[in-house]
Coordinates of C-alpha atoms and ligand atoms in Angstrom, one line a residue:
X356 CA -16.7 5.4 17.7
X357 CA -17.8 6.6 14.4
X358 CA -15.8 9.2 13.4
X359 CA -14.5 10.2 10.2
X360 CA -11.2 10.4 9.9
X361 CA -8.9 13.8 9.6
X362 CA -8.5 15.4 6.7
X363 CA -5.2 16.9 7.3
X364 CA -1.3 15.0 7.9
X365 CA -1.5 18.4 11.3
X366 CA -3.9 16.3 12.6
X367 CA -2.1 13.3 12.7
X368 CA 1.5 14.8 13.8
X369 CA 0.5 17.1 16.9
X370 CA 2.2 20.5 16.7
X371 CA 4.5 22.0 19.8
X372 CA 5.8 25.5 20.1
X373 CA 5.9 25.7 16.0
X374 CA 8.0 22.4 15.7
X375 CA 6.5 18.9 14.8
X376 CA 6.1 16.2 17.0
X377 CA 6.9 12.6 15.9
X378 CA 6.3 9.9 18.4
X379 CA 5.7 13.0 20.9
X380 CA 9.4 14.1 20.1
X381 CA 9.5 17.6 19.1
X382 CA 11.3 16.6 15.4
X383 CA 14.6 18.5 16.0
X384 CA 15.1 16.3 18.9
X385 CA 13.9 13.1 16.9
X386 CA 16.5 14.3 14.4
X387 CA 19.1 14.4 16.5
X388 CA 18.4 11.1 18.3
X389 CA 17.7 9.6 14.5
X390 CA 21.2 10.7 14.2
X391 CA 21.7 11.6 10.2
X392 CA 19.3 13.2 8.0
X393 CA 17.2 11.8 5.4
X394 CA 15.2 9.4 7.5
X395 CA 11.7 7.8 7.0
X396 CA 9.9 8.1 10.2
X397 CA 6.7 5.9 11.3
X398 CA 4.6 6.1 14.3
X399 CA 3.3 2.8 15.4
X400 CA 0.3 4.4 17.0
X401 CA -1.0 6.0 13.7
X402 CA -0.8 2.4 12.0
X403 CA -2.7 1.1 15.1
X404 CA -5.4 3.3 15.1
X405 CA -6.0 3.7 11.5
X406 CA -6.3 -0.8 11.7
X407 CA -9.1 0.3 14.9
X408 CA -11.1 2.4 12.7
X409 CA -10.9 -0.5 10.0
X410 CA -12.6 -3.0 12.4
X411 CA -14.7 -0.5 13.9
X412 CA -16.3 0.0 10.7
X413 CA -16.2 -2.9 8.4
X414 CA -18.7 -5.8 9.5
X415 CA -16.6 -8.6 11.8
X416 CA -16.6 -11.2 9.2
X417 CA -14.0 -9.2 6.7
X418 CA -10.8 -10.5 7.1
X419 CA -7.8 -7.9 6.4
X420 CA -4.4 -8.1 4.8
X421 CA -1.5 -6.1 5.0
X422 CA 0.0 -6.3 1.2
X423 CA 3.8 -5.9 2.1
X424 CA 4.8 -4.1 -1.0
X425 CA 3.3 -0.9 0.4
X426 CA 6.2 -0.7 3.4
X427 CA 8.2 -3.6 3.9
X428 CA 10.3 -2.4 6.3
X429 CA 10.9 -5.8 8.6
X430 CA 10.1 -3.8 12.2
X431 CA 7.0 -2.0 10.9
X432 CA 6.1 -5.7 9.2
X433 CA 6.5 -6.9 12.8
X434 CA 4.7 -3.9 14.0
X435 CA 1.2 -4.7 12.0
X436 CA 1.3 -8.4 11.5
X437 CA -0.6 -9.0 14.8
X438 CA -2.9 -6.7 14.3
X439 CA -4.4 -7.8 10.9
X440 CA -5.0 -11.0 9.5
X441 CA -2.6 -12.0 7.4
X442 CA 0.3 -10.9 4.9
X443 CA 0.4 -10.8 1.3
X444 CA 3.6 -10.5 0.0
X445 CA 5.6 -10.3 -4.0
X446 CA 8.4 -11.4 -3.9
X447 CA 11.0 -14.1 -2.2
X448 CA 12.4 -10.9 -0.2
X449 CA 9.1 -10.0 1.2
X450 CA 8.1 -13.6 2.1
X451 CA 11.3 -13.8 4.0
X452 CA 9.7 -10.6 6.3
X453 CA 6.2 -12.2 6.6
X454 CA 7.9 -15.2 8.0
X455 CA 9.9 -13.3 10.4
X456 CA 6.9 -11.4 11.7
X457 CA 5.5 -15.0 12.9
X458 CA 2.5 -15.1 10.7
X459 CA 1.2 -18.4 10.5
X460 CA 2.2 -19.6 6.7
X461 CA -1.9 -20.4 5.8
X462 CA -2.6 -16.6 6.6
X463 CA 0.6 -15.3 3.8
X464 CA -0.2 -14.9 0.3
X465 CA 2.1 -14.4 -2.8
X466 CA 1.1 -12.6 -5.6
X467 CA 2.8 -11.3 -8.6
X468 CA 3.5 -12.3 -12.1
X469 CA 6.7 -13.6 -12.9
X470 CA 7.1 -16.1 -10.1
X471 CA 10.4 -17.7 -10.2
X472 CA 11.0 -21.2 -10.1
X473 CA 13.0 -20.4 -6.7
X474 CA 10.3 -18.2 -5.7
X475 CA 7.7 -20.8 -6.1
X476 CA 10.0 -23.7 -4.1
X477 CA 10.4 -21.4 -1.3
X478 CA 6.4 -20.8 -0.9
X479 CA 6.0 -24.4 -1.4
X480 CA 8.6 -25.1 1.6
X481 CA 6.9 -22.0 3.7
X482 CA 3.4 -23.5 3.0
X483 CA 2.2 -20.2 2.0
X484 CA -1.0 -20.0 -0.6
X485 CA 0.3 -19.0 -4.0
X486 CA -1.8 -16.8 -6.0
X487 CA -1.5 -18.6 -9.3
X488 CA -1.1 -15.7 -12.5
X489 CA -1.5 -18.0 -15.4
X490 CA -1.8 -21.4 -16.4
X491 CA 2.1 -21.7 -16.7
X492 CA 2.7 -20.9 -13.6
X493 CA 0.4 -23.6 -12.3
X494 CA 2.2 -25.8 -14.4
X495 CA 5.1 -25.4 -13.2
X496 CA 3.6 -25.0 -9.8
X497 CA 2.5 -28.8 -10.0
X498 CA 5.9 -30.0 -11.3
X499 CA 8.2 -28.5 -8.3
X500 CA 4.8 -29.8 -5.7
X501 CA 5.8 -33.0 -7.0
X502 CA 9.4 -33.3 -6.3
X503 CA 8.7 -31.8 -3.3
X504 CA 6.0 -34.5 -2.6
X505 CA 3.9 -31.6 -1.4
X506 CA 0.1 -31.0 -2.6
X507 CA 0.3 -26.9 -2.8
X508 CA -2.4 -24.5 -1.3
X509 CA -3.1 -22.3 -4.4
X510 CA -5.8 -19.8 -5.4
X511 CA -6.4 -18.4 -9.0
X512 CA -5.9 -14.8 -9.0
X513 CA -8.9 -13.3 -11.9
X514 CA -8.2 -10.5 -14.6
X515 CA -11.9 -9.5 -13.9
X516 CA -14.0 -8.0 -17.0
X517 CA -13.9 -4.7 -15.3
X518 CA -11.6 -2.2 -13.4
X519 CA -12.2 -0.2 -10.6
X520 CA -13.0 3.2 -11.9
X521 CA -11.0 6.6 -11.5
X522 CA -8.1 4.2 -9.9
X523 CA -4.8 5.7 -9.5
X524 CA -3.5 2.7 -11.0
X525 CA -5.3 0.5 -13.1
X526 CA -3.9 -2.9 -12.7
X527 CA -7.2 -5.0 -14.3
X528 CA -9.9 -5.0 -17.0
X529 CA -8.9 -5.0 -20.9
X530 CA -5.7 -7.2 -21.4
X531 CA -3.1 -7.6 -18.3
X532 CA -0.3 -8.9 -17.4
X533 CA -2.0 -10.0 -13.7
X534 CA -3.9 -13.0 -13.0
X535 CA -6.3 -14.7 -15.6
X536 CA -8.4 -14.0 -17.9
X537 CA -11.8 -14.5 -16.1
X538 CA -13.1 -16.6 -19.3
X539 CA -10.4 -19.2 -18.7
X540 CA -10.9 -19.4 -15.3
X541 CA -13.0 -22.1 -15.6
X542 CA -11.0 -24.7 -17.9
X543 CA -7.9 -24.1 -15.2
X544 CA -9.8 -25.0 -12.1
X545 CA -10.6 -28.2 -14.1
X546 CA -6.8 -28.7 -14.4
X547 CA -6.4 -27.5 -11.1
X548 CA -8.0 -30.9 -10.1
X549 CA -6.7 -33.2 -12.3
X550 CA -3.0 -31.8 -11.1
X551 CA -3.8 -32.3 -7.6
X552 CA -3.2 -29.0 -6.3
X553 CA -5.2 -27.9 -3.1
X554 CA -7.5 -25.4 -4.3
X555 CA -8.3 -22.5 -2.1
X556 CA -9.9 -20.0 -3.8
X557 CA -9.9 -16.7 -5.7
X558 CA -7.8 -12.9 -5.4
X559 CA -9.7 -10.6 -7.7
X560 CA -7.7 -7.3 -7.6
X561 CA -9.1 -4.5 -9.5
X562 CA -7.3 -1.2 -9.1
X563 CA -5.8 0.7 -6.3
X564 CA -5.5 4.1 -4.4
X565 CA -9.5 5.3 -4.8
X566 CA -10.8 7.7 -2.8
X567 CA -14.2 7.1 -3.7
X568 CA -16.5 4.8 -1.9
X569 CA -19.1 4.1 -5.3
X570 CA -16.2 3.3 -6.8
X571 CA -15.3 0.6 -4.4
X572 CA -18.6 -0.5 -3.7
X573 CA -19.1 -1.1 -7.5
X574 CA -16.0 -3.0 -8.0
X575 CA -16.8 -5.2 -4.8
X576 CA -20.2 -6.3 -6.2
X577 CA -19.0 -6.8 -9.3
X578 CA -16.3 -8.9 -7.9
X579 CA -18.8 -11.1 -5.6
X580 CA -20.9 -11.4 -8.6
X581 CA -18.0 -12.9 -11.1
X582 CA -16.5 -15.0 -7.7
X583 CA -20.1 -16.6 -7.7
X584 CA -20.3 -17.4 -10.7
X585 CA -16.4 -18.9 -11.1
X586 CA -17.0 -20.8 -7.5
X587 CA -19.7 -22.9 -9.6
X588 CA -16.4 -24.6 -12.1
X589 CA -14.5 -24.9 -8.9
X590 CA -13.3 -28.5 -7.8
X591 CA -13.6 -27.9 -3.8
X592 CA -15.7 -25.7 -1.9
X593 CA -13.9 -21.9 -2.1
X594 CA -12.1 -21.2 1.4
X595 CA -10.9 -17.7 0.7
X596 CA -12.0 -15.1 -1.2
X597 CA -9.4 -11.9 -1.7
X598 CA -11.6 -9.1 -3.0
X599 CA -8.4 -7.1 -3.8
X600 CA -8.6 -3.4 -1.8
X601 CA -7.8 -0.1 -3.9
X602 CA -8.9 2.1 -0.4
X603 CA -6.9 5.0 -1.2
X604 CA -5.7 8.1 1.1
X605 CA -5.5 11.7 0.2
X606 CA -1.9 13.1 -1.1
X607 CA -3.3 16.5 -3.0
X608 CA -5.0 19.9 -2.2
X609 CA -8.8 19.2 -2.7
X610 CA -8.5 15.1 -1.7
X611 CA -11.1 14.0 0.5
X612 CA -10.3 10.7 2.8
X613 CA -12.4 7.7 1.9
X614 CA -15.6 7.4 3.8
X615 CA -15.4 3.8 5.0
X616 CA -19.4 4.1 6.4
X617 CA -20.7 3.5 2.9
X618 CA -18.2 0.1 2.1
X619 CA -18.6 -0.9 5.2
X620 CA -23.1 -0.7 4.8
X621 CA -22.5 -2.9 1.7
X622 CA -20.5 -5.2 2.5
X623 CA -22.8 -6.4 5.2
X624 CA -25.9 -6.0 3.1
X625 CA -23.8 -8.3 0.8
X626 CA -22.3 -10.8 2.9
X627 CA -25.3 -12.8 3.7
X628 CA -25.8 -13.6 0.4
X629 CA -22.1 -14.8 -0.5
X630 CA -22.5 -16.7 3.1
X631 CA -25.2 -18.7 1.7
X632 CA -23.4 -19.8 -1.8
X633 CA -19.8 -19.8 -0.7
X634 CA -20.0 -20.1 3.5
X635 CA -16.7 -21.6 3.6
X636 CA -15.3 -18.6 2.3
X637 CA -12.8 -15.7 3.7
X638 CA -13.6 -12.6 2.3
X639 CA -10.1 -10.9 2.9
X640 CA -9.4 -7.1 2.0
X641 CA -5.8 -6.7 1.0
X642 CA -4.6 -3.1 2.0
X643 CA -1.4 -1.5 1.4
X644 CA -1.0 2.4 1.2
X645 CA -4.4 2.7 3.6
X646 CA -2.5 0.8 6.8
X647 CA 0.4 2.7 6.7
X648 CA 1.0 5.8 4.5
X649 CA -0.6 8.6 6.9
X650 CA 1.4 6.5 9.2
X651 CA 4.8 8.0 7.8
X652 CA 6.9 11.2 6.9
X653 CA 10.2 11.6 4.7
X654 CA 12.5 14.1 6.9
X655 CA 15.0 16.0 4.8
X656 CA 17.6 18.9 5.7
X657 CA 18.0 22.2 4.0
X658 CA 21.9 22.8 2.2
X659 CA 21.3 25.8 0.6
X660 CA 18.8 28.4 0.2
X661 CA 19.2 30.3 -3.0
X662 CA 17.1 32.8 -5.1
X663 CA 17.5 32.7 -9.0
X664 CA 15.6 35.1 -10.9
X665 CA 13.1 35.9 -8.2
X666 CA 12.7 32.8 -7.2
X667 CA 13.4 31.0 -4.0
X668 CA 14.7 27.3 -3.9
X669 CA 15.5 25.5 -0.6
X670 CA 17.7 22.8 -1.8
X671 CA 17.7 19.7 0.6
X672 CA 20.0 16.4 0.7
X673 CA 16.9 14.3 0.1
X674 CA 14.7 14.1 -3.3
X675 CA 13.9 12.1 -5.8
X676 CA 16.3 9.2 -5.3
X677 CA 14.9 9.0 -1.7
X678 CA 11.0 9.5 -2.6
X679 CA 10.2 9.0 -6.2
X680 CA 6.3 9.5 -5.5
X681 CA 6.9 12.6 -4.1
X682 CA 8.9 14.1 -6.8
X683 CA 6.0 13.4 -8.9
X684 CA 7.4 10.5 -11.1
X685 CA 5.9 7.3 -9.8
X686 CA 3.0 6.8 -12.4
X687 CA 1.3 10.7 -11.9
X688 CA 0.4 11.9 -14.9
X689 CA 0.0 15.7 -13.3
X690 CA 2.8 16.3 -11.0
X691 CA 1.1 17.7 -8.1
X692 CA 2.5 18.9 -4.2
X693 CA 2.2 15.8 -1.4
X694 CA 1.8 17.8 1.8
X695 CA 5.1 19.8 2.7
X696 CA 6.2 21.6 5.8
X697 CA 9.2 23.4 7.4
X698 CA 9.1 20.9 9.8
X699 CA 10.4 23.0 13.0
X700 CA 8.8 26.0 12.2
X701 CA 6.0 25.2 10.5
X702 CA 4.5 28.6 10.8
X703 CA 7.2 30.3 11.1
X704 CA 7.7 33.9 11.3
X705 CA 7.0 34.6 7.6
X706 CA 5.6 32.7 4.6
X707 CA 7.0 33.0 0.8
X708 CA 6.5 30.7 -1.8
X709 CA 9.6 28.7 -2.3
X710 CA 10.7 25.4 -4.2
X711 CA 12.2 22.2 -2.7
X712 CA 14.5 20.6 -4.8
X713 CA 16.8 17.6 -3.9
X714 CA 21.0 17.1 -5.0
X715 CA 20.6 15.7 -8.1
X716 CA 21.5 17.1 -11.4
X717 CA 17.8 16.9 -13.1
X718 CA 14.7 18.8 -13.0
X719 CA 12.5 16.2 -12.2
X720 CA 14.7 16.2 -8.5
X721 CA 11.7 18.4 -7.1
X722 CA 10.0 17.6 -3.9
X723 CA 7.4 20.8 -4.0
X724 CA 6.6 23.1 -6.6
X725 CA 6.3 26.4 -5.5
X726 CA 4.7 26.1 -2.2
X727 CA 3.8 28.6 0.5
X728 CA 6.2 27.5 3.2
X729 CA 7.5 29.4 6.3
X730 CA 10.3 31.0 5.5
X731 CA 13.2 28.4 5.7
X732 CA 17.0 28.6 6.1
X733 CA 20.4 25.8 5.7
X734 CA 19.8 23.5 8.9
X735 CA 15.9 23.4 9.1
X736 CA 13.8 20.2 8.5
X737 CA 11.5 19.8 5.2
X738 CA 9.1 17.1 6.2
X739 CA 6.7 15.4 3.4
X740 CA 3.8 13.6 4.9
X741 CA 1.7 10.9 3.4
X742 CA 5.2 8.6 2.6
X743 CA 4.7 5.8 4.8
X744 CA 3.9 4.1 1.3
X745 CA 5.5 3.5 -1.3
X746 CA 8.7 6.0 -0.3
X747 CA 11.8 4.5 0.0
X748 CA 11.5 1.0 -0.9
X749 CA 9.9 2.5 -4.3
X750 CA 12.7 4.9 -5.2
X751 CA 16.1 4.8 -7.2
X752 CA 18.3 4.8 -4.0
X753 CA 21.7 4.0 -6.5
X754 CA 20.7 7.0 -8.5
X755 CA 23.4 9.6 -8.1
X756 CA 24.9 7.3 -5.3
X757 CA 24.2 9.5 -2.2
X758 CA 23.9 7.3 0.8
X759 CA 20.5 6.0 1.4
X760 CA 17.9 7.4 3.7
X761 CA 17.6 6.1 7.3
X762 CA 13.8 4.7 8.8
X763 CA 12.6 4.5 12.0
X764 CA 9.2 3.1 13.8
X765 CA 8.7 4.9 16.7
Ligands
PLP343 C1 0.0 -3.2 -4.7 C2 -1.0 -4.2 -4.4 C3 -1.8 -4.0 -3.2 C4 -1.7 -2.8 -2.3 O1 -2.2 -1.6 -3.0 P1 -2.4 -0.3 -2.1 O2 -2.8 0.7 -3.1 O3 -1.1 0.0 -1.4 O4 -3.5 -0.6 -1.1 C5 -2.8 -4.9 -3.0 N1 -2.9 -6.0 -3.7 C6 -2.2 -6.3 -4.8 C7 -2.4 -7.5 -5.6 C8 -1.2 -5.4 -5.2 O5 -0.5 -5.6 -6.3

């Protein structure tokens, strides 16, 4: 089953008598049985299949990671954790929900610089492998192991000597607050031995959200080739390998979904070799957005519909405090439309072009920009798609202190 994937949220969310269906409820239904609107809504089947097409594609020997940060949402946690390989997780709070899900503690990874010392005792106690961001941290990594009398399953996560181009966000290359510097890899892993710490190997994480597979592809080889070359200073044979992920999905007019055919034709033209120099090692994709954002929508209501200047504005009781990423302001630099719809009439009888703004007493409170919508009244549905990532748990909910948005997994 080689098939690309859709190119549009309507082909993910089936379509009845003009209304959407969400877990093959038509949504004014779901709405009603959700019981107060805003609600996030995911469907457990769309985070299913998209994990099936993953496998399909990508040689067996890849291992993949949900990274937690991208939905942390304890029942959708529980939802995926069978059906990938491990969690990696960022904070205390997100280690508590990995644990929960009844993922074995060797298949949970913690990332994230500026580990507390509280943060670090509680992965020691879980068992978890921490993904060490400086040479501090080890430090004080090895000092709590020994109170403990624990011996500590680490890895060194690399600042590589390269990014992964056209990323949404860069987040290595140049100077970083993630991971080390790849030059002093080599004098840590010598202190990683002398400390006593059990060495498991590297997470080289070069950028995120990409839609373009030679962009991947690059990064991966260039992260196989500096992994090589670190695995010769390391003190024990390298058991994992976390190749970061960046596979992004498409949010904007003109966005094509990643073609996985490519990735998947170099990993296993590359494998082989890293088999034969490091074939101990797990090479483990860590996704986040890719798992589970086509997975999800945002559900607001309309208050008012009212026309200044010429203009029509459908003012809803969700926004920006609710979904930051879809009001433009988490880390766009154009603010650009994520797909919108009049949810139960998505036709409709007729179109205009109309804005969506939230309550809140700011312009940046904008959930689409003049968009051709069907024509919408006080008491229909606006429904975002592509916010099963980084929605709510990624917004201001305190801002303006409206109650917080519902979510459901259905
Ligand atoms: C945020 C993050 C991810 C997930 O990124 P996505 O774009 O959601 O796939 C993976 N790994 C690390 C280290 C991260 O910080």
């Amino acid at each position: 089953m080689n098939t690309p994937l859709p190119h549009s949220p309507l082909d993910y969310f089936p379509i009845k008598n003009d209304c959407l269906l969400v877990g093959g409820v038509p949504l004014t239904e779901f709405a009603a049985r959700v019981g107060s609107t805003p609600f996030y809504a995911y469907e457990r089947r769309l985070i299913s299949e998209r994990i099936q097409h993953l496998r399909t594609h990508l040689p067996s020997e890849i291992y993949i990671h949900y990274a937690l940060k991208a939905n942390p949402m304890p029942a959708l946690a529980g939802h995926i954790a069978p059906l990938v390989d491990g969690l990696d997780v960022a904070s205390l709070g997100e280690l508590r929900v990995a644990l929960d899900t009844g993922t074995p503690p060797e298949s949970i990874s913690f990332a994230g610089p500026g580990k507390s010392d509280a943060e670090l005792a509680a992965s020691l106690a879980a068992g978890i492998t921490i993904n060490m961001e400086s040479e501090g941290e080890m430090e004080r990594i090895a000092h709590l192991a020994e109170k403990q009398g624990r011996r500590p399953r680490v890895a060194v996560r690399v600042n590589p000597n390269f990014e992964l181009k056209t990323s949404g966000m860069k987040m290595a290359g140049g100077p970083k607050p993630f991971g080390v510097d790849a030059e002093r890899v080599p004098a840590m892993l010598a202190r990683i031995n002398t400390l006593d710490l059990d060495f498991q190997g590297f997470h080289i994480f070069s950028g995120s959200q990409n839609l373009r597979a030679e962009a991947i592809i690059e990064a991966q080889e260039r992260t196989f080739t500096l992994a090589l070359e670190l695995a010769r200073s390391a003190p024990t044979p390298v058991r994992l390998l976390n190749i970061g992920g960046g596979f992004g999905i498409p949010y904007f007019p003109g966005n094509k979904p990643l073609d996985l055919r490519p990735i998947a034709d170099n990993l296993a033209a590359s494998l082989p070799k890293l088999q034969r120099q490091i074939p101990e090692a797990e090479v483990t994709l860590e996704l986040g957005r890719y798992l589970v954002g086509e997975a999800g929508i945002y559900v607001c209501e309309i208050i008012d519909r009212k026309i200044s200047r010429g203009h029509v504005f459908l003012i809803t009781n969700g926004g920006l405090h609710h979904h930051l990423a879809a009001s433009g302001n988490f880390g766009q630099v154009i603010r650009k439309n994520y797909p919108v719809v009049v949810g139960n009439r998505i036709q409709g009888s007729t179109r205009e072009i109309a804005s969506v703004v939230g309550p809140l007493c700011t312009p940046l409170d904008l959930l689409a920009d003049r968009m051709e919508l069907a024509q919408a009244e006080a008491g229909d549905l606006i429904v975002v798609f592509q916010s099963g990532a980084y929605g709510r748990s990624a917004s201001p909910l305190g801002f303006l202190s409206h109650p917080v948005p519902a979510e459901v997994l259905v």
